[in-house]
mmCIF file of C-alpha atoms and ligand atoms in Angstrom:
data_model
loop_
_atom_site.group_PDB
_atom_site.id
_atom_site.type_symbol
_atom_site.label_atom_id
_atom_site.label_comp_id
_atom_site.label_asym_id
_atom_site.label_seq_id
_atom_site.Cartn_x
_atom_site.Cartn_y
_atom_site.Cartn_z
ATOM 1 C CA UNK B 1 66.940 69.292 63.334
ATOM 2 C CA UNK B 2 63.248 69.342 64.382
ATOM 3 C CA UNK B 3 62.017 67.533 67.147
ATOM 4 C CA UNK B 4 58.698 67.552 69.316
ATOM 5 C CA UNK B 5 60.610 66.946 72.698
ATOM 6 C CA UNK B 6 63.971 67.987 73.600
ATOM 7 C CA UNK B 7 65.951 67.128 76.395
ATOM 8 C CA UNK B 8 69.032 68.720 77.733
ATOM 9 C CA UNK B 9 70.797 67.458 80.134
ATOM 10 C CA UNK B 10 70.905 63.393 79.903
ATOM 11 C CA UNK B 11 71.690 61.984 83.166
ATOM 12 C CA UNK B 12 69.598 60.718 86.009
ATOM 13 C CA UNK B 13 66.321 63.180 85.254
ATOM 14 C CA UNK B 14 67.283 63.495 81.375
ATOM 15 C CA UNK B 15 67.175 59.817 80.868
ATOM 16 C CA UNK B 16 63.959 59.015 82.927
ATOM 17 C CA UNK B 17 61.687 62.328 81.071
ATOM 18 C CA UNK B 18 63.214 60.646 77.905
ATOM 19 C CA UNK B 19 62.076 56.683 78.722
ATOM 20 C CA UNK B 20 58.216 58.516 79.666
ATOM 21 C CA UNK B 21 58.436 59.935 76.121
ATOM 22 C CA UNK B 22 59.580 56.975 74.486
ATOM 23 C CA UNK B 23 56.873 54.889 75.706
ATOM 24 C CA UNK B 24 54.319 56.865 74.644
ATOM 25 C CA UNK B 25 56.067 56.780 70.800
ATOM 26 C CA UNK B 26 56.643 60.421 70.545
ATOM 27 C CA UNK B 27 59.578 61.571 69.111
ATOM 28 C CA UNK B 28 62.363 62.807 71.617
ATOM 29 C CA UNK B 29 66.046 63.973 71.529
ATOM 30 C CA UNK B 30 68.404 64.099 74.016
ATOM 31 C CA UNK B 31 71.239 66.196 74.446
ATOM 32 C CA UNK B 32 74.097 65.672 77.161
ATOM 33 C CA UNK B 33 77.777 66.943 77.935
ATOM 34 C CA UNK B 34 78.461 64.079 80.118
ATOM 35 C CA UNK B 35 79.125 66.052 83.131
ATOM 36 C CA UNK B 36 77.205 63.961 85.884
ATOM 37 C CA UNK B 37 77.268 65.763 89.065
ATOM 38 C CA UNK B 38 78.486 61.978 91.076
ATOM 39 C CA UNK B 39 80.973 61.848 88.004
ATOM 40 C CA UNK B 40 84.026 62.057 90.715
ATOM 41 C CA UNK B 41 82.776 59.146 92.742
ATOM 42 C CA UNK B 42 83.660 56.968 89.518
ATOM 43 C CA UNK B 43 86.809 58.515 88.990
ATOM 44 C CA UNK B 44 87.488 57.216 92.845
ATOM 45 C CA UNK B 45 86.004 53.813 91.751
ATOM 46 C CA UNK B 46 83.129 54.691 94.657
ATOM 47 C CA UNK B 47 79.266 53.611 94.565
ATOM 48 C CA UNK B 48 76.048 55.771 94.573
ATOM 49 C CA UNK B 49 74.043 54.887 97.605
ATOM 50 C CA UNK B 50 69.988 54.503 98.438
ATOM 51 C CA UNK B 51 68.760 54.611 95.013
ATOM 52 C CA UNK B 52 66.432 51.057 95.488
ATOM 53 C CA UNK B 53 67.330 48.250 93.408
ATOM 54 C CA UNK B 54 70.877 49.772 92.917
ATOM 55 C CA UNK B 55 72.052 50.457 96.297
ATOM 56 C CA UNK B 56 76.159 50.242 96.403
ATOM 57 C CA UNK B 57 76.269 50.814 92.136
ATOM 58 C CA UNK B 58 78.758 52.681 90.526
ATOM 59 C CA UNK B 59 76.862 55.133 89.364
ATOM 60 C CA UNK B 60 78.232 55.666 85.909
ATOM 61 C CA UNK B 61 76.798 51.830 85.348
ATOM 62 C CA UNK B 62 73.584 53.300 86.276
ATOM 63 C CA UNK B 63 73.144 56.173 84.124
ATOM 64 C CA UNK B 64 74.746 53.239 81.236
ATOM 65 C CA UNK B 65 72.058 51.275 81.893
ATOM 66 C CA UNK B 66 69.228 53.651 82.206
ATOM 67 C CA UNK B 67 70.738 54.975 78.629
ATOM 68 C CA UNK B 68 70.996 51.654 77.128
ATOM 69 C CA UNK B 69 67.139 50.761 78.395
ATOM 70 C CA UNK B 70 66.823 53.800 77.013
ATOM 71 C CA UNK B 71 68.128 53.506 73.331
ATOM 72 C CA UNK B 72 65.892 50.559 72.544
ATOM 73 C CA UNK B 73 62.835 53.025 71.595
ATOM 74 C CA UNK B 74 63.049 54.020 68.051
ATOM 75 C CA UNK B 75 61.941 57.347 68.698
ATOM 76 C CA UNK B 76 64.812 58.123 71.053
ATOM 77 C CA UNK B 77 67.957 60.563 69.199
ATOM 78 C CA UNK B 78 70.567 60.968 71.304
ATOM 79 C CA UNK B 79 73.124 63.942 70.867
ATOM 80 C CA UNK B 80 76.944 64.345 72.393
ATOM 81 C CA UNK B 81 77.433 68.048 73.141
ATOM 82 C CA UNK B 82 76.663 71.043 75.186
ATOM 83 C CA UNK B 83 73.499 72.803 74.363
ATOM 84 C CA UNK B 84 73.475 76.578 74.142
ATOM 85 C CA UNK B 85 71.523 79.880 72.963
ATOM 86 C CA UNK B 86 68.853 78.777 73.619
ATOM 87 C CA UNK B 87 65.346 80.918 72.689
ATOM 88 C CA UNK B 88 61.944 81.055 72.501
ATOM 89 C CA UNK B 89 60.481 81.882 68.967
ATOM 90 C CA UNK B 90 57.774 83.716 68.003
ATOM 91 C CA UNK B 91 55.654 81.015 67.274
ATOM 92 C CA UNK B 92 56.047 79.145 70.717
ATOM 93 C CA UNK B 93 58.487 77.109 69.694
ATOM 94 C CA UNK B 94 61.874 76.646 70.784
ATOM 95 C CA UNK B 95 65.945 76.575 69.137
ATOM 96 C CA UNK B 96 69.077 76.022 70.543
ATOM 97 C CA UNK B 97 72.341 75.099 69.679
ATOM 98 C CA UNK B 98 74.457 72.090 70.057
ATOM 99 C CA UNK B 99 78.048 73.286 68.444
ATOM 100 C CA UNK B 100 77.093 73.957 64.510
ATOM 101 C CA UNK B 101 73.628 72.205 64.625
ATOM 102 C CA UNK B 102 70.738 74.269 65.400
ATOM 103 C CA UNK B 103 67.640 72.515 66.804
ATOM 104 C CA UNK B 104 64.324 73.287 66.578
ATOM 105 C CA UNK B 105 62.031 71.609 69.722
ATOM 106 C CA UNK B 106 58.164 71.940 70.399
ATOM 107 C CA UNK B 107 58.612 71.190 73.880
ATOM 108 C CA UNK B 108 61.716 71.405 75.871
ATOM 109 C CA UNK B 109 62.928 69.490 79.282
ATOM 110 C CA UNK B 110 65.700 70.990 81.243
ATOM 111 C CA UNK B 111 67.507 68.496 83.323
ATOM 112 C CA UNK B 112 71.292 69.836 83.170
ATOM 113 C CA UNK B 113 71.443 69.836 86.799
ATOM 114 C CA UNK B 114 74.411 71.671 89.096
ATOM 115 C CA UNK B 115 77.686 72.030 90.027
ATOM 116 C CA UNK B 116 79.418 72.239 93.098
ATOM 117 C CA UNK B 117 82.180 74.956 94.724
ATOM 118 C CA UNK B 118 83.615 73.574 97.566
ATOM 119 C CA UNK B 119 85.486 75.471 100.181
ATOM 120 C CA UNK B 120 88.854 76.898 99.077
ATOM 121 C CA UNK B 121 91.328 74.047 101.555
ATOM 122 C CA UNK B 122 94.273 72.671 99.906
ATOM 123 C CA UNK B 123 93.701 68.907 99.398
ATOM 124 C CA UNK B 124 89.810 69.071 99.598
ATOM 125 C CA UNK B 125 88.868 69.392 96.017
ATOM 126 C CA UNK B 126 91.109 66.313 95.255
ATOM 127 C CA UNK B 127 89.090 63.990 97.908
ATOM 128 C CA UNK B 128 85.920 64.948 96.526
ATOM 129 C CA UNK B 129 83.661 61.820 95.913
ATOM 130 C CA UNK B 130 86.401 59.743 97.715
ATOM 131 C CA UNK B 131 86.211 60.368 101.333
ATOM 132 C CA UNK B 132 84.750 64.505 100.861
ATOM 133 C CA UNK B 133 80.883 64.264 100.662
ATOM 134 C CA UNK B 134 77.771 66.478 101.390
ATOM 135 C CA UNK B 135 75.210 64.422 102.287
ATOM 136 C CA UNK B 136 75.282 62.202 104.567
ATOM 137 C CA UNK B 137 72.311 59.781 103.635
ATOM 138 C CA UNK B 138 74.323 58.872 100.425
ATOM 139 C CA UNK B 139 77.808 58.252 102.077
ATOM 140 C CA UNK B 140 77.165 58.414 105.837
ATOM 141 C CA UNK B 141 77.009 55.052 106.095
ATOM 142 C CA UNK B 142 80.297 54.275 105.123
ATOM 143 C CA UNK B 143 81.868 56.495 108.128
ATOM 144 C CA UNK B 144 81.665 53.259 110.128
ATOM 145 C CA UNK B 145 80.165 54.645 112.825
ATOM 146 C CA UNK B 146 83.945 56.108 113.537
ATOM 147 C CA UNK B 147 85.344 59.743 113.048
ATOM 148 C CA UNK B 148 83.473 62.361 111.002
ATOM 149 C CA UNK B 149 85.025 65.780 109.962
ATOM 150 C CA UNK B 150 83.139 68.479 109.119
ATOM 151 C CA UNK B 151 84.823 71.317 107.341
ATOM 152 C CA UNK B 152 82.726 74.514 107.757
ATOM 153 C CA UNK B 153 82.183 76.733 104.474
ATOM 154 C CA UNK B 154 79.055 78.914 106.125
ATOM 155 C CA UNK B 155 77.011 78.621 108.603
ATOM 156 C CA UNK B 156 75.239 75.909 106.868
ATOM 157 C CA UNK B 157 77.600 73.652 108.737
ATOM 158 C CA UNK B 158 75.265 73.854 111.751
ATOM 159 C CA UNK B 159 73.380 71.332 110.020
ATOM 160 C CA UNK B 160 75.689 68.813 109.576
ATOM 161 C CA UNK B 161 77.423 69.383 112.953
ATOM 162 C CA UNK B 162 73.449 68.458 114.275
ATOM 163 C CA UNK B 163 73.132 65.605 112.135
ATOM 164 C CA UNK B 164 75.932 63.640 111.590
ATOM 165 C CA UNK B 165 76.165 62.140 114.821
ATOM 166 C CA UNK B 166 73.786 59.775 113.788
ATOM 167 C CA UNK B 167 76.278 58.182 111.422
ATOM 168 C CA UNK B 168 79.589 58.522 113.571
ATOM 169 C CA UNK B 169 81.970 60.671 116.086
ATOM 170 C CA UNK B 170 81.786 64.311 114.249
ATOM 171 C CA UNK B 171 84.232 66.600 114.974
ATOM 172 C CA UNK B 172 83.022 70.661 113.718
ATOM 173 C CA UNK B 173 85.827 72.728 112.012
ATOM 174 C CA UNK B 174 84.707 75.973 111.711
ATOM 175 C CA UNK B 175 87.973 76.925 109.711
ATOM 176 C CA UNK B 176 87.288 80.958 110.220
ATOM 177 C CA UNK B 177 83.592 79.995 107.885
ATOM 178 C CA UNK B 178 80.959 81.253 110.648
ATOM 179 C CA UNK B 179 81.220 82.305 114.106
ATOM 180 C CA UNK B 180 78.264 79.576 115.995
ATOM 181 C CA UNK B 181 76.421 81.456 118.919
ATOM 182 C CA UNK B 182 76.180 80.454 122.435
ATOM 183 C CA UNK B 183 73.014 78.751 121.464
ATOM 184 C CA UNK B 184 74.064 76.951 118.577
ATOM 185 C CA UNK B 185 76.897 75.674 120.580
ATOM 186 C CA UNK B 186 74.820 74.428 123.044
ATOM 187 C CA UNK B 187 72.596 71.973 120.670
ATOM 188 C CA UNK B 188 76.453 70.419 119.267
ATOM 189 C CA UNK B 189 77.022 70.073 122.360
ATOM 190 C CA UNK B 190 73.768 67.740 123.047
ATOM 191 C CA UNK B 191 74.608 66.122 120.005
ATOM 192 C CA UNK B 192 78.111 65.408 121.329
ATOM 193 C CA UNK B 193 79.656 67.357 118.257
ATOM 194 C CA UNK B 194 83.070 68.799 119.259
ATOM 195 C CA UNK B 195 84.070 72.225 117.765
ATOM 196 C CA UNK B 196 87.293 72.719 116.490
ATOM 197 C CA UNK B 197 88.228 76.488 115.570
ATOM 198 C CA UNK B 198 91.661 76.302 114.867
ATOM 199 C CA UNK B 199 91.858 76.777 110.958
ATOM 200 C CA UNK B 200 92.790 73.982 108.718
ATOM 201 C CA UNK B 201 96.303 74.208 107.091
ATOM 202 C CA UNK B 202 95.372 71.262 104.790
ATOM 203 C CA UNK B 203 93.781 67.446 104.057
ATOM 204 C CA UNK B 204 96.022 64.769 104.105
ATOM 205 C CA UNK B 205 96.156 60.886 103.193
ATOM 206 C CA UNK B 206 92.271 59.583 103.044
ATOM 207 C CA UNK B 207 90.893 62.298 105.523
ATOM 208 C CA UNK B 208 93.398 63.470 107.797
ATOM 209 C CA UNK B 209 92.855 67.013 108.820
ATOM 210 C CA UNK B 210 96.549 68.916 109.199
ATOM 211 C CA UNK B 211 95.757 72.310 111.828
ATOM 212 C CA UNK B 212 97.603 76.099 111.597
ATOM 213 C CA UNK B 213 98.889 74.717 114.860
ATOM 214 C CA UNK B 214 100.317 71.439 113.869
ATOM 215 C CA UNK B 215 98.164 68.956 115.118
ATOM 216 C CA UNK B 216 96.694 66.522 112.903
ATOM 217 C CA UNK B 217 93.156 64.794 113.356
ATOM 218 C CA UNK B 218 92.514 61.414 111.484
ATOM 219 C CA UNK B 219 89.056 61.464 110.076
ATOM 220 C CA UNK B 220 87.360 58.257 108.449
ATOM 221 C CA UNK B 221 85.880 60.602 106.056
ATOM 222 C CA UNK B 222 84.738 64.374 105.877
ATOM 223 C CA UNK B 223 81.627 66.329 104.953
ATOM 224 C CA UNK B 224 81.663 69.903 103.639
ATOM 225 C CA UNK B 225 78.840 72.410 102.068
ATOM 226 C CA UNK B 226 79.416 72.907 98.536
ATOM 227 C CA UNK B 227 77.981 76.269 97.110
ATOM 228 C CA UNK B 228 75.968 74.990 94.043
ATOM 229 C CA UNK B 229 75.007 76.671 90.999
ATOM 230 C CA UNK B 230 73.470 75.756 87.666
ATOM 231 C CA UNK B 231 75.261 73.942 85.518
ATOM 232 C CA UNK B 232 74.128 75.912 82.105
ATOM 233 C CA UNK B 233 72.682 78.881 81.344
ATOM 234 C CA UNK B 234 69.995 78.013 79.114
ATOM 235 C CA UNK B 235 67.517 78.274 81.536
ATOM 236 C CA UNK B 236 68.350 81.825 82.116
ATOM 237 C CA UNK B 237 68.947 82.723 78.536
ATOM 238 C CA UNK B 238 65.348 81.015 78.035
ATOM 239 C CA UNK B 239 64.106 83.962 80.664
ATOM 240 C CA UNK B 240 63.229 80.989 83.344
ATOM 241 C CA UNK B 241 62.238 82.348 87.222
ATOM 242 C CA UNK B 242 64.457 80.953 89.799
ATOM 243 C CA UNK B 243 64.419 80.126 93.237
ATOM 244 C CA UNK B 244 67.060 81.169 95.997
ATOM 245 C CA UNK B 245 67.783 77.313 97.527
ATOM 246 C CA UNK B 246 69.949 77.165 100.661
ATOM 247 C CA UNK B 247 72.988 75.682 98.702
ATOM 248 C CA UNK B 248 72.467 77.999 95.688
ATOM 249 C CA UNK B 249 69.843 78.780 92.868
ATOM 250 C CA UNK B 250 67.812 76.733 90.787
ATOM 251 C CA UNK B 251 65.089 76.705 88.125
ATOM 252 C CA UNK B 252 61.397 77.584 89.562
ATOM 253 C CA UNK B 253 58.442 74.682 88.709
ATOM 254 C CA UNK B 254 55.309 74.095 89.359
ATOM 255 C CA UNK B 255 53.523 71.139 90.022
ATOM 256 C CA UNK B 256 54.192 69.274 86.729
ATOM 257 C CA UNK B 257 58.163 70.402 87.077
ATOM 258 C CA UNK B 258 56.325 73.325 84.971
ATOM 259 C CA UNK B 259 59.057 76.431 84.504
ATOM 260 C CA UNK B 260 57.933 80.102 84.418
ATOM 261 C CA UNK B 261 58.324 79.652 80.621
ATOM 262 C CA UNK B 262 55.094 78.392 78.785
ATOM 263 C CA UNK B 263 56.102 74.198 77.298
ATOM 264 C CA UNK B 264 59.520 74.445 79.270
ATOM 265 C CA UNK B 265 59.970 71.697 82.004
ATOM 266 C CA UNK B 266 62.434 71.227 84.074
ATOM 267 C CA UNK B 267 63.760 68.829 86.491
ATOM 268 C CA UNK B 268 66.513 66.617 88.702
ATOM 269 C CA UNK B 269 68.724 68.969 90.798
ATOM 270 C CA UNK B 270 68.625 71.619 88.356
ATOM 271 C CA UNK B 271 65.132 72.089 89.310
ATOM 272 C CA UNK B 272 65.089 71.525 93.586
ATOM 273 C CA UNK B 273 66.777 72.893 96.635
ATOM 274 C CA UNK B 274 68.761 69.632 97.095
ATOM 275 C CA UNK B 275 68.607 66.642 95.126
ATOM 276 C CA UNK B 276 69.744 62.621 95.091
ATOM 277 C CA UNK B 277 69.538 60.361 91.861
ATOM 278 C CA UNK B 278 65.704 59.000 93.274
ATOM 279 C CA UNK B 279 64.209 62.577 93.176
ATOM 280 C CA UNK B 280 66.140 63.452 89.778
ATOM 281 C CA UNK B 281 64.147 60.004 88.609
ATOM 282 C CA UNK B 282 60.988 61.242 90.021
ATOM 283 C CA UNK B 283 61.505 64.383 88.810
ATOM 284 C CA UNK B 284 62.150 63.265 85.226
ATOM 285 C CA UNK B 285 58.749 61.314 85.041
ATOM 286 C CA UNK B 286 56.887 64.128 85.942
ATOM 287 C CA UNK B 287 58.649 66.366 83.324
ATOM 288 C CA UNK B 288 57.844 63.848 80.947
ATOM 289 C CA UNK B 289 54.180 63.537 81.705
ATOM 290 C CA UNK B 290 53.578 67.375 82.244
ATOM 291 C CA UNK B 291 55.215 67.890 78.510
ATOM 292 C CA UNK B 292 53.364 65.253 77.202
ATOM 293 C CA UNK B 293 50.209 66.756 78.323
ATOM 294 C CA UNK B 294 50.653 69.970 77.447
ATOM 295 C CA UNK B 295 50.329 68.805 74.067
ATOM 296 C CA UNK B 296 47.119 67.667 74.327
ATOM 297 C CA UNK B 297 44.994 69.830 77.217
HETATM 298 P P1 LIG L 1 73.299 65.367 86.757
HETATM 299 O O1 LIG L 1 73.453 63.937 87.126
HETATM 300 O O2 LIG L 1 74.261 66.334 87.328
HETATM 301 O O3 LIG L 1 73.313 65.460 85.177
HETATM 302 C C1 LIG L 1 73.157 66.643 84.440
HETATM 303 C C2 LIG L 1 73.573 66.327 83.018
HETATM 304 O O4 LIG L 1 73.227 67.423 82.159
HETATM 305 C C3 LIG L 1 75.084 66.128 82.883
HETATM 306 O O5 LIG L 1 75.370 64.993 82.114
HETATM 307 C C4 LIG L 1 75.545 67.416 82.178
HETATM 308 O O6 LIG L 1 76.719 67.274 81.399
HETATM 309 C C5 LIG L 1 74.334 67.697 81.317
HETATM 310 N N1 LIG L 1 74.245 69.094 80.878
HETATM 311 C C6 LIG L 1 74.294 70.217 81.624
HETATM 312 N N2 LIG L 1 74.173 71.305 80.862
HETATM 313 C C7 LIG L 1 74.057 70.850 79.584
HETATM 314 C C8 LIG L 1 73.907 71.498 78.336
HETATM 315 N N3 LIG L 1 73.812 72.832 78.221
HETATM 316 N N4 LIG L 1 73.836 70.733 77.216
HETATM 317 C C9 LIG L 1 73.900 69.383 77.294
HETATM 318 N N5 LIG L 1 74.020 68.713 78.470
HETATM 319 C C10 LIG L 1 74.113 69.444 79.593
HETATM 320 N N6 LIG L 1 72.815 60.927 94.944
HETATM 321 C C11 LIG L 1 72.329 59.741 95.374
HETATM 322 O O7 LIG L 1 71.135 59.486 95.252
HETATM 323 N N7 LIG L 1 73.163 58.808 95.936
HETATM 324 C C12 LIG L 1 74.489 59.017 96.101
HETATM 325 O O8 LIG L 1 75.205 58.160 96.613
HETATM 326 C C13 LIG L 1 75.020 60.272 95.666
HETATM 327 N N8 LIG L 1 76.330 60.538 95.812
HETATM 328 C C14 LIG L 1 76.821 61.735 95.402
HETATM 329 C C15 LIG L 1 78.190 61.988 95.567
HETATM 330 C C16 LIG L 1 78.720 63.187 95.167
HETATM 331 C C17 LIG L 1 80.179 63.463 95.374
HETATM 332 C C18 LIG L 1 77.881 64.171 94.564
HETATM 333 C C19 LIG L 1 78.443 65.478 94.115
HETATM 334 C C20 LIG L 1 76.539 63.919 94.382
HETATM 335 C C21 LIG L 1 75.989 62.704 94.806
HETATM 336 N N9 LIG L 1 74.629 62.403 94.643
HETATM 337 C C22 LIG L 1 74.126 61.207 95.075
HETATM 338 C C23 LIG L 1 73.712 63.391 94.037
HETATM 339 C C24 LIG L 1 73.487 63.061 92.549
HETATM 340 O O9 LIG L 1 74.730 63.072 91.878
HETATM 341 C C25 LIG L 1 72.543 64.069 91.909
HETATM 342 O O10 LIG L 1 71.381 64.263 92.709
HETATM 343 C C26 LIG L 1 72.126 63.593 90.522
HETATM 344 O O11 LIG L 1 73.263 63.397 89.709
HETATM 345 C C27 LIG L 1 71.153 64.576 89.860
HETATM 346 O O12 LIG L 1 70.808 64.107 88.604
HETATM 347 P P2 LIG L 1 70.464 65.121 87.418
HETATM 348 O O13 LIG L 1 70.091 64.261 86.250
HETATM 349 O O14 LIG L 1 69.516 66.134 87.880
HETATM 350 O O15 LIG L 1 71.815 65.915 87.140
HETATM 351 MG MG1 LIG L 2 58.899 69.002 92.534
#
């Protein structure tokens, strides 16, 4: 298949290049695995938070709309799969894979976004998107103003042991993840953040955190530092420069979400140190337009 704009990656950022393409009639595909990072706060029938107009959404039924908006534009394809071997050709232009079909794209948008390790405590993983988040502007809120856990996986947690009190009671398990100096313990302290070092055996019910020692400490909900990394590896297999973020890597862009790689964009969380569905949308629109351009200047 040849195309003059290719997408991969069709979630938040994916879907909002593609609807800037669209609307200026130029012929775009889209490619998506339907692996949405938020995926898991669907599964727990939970709602994205602070995007405006769709504040408290589920946000599979925002990515459905966005797609069906979307769809309406003639010159929108849309493709089911994972995209793969990607390269750049010889004459500038670009070819990838998406299982058996090969495509052949003038311009290509990366917006396949990231994935998240969490710290290895039994019961975590399962509470992901249900009452185990990362950041607490999206699901803060929804502590109630009650009982926050924090379970430490690096020193990271420093930041969330400083923050969270504005949305509840946070208690710090460090859980044997970093050692806080005197310092450090000092500024919880002003923050009224109580450290807990005894390691955690396991999570329980919603968010009740089971000690090595027995004790058990019911949390409204908890918040944890995922490692991230990118979710495919076309980026790298297209030779793309990244960028060490706090939480993990991610794609290097310029201005115009511009990659290191002449006429490949790239943008949503795949593309920034930390991201939310209103910068992947943001993001996306300035893919779209830098792409766009670079056909023309
Ligand atoms: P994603 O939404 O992750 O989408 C990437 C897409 O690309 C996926 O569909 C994936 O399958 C596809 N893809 C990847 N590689 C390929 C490939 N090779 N070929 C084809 N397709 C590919 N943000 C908020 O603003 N509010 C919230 O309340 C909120 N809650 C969150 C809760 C949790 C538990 C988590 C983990 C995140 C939350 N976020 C929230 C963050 C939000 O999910 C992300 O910022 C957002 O999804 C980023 O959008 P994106 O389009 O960049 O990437
Ligand atoms: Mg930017």
């Amino acid at each position: 298949m040849k195309i003059d704009f290719a997408i991969i990656g069709g979630s938040y950022a994916g879907l909002s290049a593609a609807l800037q393409l669209a609307r200026a009639r130029r012929q775009v595909l889209v490619v998506d695995a339907g692996q949405r990072r938020n995926r898991f706060v669907d599964e727990a029938d939970g709602h994205a938070h602070g995007f405006l107009t769709q504040d408290g959404r589920a946000p599979a039924a925002i990515a459905a709309e966005a797609r069906r908006q979307l769809m309406r534009y003639p010159t929108v394809h849309w493709m089911d799969g994972l995209a793969d071997e990607a390269r750049v050709r010889e004459d500038g232009r670009f070819e990838f894979r998406v299982d058996e079909l090969g495509v052949d794209a003038g311009r290509l948008i990366l917006a396949t976004g990231v994935r998240d390790e969490l710290p290895p405590v039994p019961g975590l993983a399962e509470r992901w998107g249900r009452s185990v988040f990362h950041c607490p502007y999206c699901h803060g809120y929804e502590m109630d103003a009650g009982r926050i856990g924090i379970i430490a996986s690096s020193a990271l947690a420093q930041h969330h042991g400083i923050m969270l009190p504005d949305w509840g009671t946070p208690t710090l398990f460090l859980n044997g993840a970093y050692t806080p100096s005197d310092e450090e313990l000092d500024a919880l302290a002003r923050r009224g953040t109580r450290v807990e070092p005894t390691p955690i055996e396991r999570i329980d019910g919603i968010a009740d955190v089971v000690l090595k020692d027995g004790r058990t400490l019911t949390m409204n909900g908890l918040f944890t530092q995922p490692r991230t990394s990118l979710s495919s590896p076309v980026a790298a297999q297209l030779g793309c420069a990244m960028e060490e973020g706090p939480m993990g890597p991610f794609i290097k862009v310029g201005p115009m979400q511009d990659t290191s790689i002449p006429n490949v964009f790239a943008c949503g969380d795949a593309a920034r140190a930390a991201g939310s569905v209103t910068l992947a949308v943001s993001d996306g629109v300035m893919a779209a337009l830098g792409a766009h351009r670079s056909t023309m200047f």
